[in-house]
Tab-separated table of C-alpha atoms in Angstrom:
chain	number	residue	atom	x	y	z
A	1	MET	CA	148.846	11.918	-25.965
A	2	LEU	CA	149.814	15.605	-26.214
A	3	HIS	CA	153.543	15.046	-26.036
A	4	ARG	CA	156.262	12.736	-27.218
A	5	SER	CA	157.767	10.626	-24.454
A	6	HIS	CA	161.331	11.473	-23.470
A	7	GLN	CA	161.567	8.518	-21.117
A	8	PRO	CA	164.560	6.344	-22.015
A	9	ALA	CA	164.066	2.643	-22.631
A	10	GLU	CA	164.453	0.594	-19.449
A	11	TYR	CA	163.918	3.734	-17.321
A	12	GLN	CA	163.418	3.035	-13.615
A	13	CYS	CA	161.695	5.941	-11.911
A	14	PRO	CA	163.335	6.553	-8.508
A	15	PHE	CA	160.154	8.077	-7.089
A	16	CYS	CA	157.999	5.155	-8.168
A	17	GLU	CA	160.514	2.814	-6.532
A	18	LEU	CA	160.210	4.815	-3.312
A	19	VAL	CA	156.432	5.265	-3.055
A	20	GLN	CA	155.564	1.798	-4.399
A	21	ASP	CA	158.076	0.128	-2.060
A	22	LEU	CA	159.986	-1.441	-4.966
A	23	PRO	CA	163.647	-2.494	-4.920
A	24	PHE	CA	165.861	0.510	-5.606
A	25	SER	CA	167.810	0.670	-8.845
A	26	GLN	CA	171.545	1.303	-8.661
A	27	ASP	CA	171.261	5.013	-9.523
A	28	ASN	CA	168.395	5.812	-7.139
A	29	LEU	CA	169.498	8.535	-4.693
A	30	CYS	CA	166.376	8.165	-2.534
A	31	ALA	CA	166.300	6.447	0.838
A	32	PRO	CA	163.226	4.810	2.374
A	33	THR	CA	163.390	7.446	5.147
A	34	ASP	CA	162.845	10.207	2.546
A	35	LEU	CA	159.135	9.314	2.422
A	36	ILE	CA	157.308	11.582	4.874
A	37	TYR	CA	153.786	10.347	4.144
A	38	GLN	CA	151.518	9.432	1.291
A	39	THR	CA	147.857	9.387	0.399
A	40	GLY	CA	146.175	7.466	-2.380
A	41	LEU	CA	147.087	10.169	-4.909
A	42	VAL	CA	150.255	11.888	-3.721
A	43	ALA	CA	153.307	11.472	-1.517
A	44	ALA	CA	155.459	13.973	0.355
A	45	ILE	CA	159.164	13.218	0.285
A	46	MET	CA	162.318	14.964	1.419
A	47	ALA	CA	164.738	15.826	-1.385
A	48	CYS	CA	166.418	12.665	-2.573
A	49	ASP	CA	169.124	14.635	-4.343
A	50	GLY	CA	169.782	17.053	-1.497
A	51	PHE	CA	168.669	19.934	-3.753
A	52	GLY	CA	171.816	21.887	-3.125
A	53	ASN	CA	172.277	23.950	-0.002
A	54	TYR	CA	168.590	24.462	0.813
A	55	GLY	CA	167.346	22.850	4.009
A	56	GLY	CA	163.722	21.883	4.355
A	57	HIS	CA	163.273	20.954	0.714
A	58	ALA	CA	160.303	18.649	0.200
A	59	MET	CA	158.584	17.381	-2.924
A	60	ILE	CA	154.952	16.515	-3.386
A	61	ILE	CA	154.696	13.890	-6.104
A	62	PRO	CA	151.948	11.725	-7.610
A	63	THR	CA	151.922	8.160	-6.327
A	64	ARG	CA	151.510	6.868	-9.884
A	65	HIS	CA	154.057	7.536	-12.588
A	66	LEU	CA	153.235	10.594	-14.679
A	67	GLU	CA	155.908	11.643	-17.139
A	68	ALA	CA	154.644	15.158	-17.865
A	69	LEU	CA	152.272	17.825	-16.661
A	70	TYR	CA	150.109	16.989	-19.690
A	71	ASP	CA	149.385	13.595	-18.094
A	72	LEU	CA	148.121	15.101	-14.815
A	73	ASP	CA	144.447	14.534	-14.043
A	74	ASP	CA	142.458	17.136	-12.135
A	75	ALA	CA	142.070	15.111	-8.923
A	76	THR	CA	145.812	14.454	-8.642
A	77	GLY	CA	146.608	18.073	-9.493
A	78	ALA	CA	144.258	19.293	-6.757
A	79	ALA	CA	145.771	16.823	-4.281
A	80	ILE	CA	149.288	18.049	-5.113
A	81	MET	CA	148.280	21.639	-4.360
A	82	LYS	CA	146.455	20.683	-1.142
A	83	GLU	CA	149.448	18.743	0.174
A	84	THR	CA	151.868	21.474	-0.951
A	85	LYS	CA	149.990	23.938	1.241
A	86	ARG	CA	149.952	21.506	4.194
A	87	VAL	CA	153.707	20.942	3.980
A	88	ALA	CA	154.377	24.683	3.601
A	89	LEU	CA	152.325	25.408	6.717
A	90	ALA	CA	154.122	22.678	8.673
A	91	MET	CA	157.496	24.131	7.635
A	92	LYS	CA	156.347	27.609	8.631
A	93	LEU	CA	155.382	26.355	12.088
A	94	ALA	CA	158.570	24.321	12.492
A	95	TRP	CA	161.236	26.689	11.146
A	96	ASP	CA	159.524	30.042	10.561
A	97	PRO	CA	161.205	30.673	7.194
A	98	GLU	CA	160.857	34.075	5.531
A	99	GLY	CA	158.879	32.429	2.749
A	100	THR	CA	158.389	29.386	0.600
A	101	SER	CA	158.623	28.737	-3.103
A	102	THR	CA	157.072	26.102	-5.287
A	103	ARG	CA	158.160	24.755	-8.620
A	104	GLN	CA	156.798	22.334	-11.159
A	105	ARG	CA	159.488	20.189	-12.698
A	106	GLN	CA	159.446	17.391	-15.172
């Protein structure tokens, strides 16, 4: 392992609860309707936290729990980028935004 885990004891990942169809923990801000679609490796979800005042915010996440970028395998990384492009193109066709931005967050 290249990093020290920062995951608190008893942590319940809200995204894992969503994509694995698990019961939601009390603090989970996601809703089942946030899930747009998923493949074997990744899922596309609308922002569970609202992400401020930015409409059209979507996240492409791995379907298995990965705490950090260091844990990302090549196949999942490639799938994230492929689906990011698909969602960006769909948003361009639907809303014709001036542009898109992507971010990696952990």
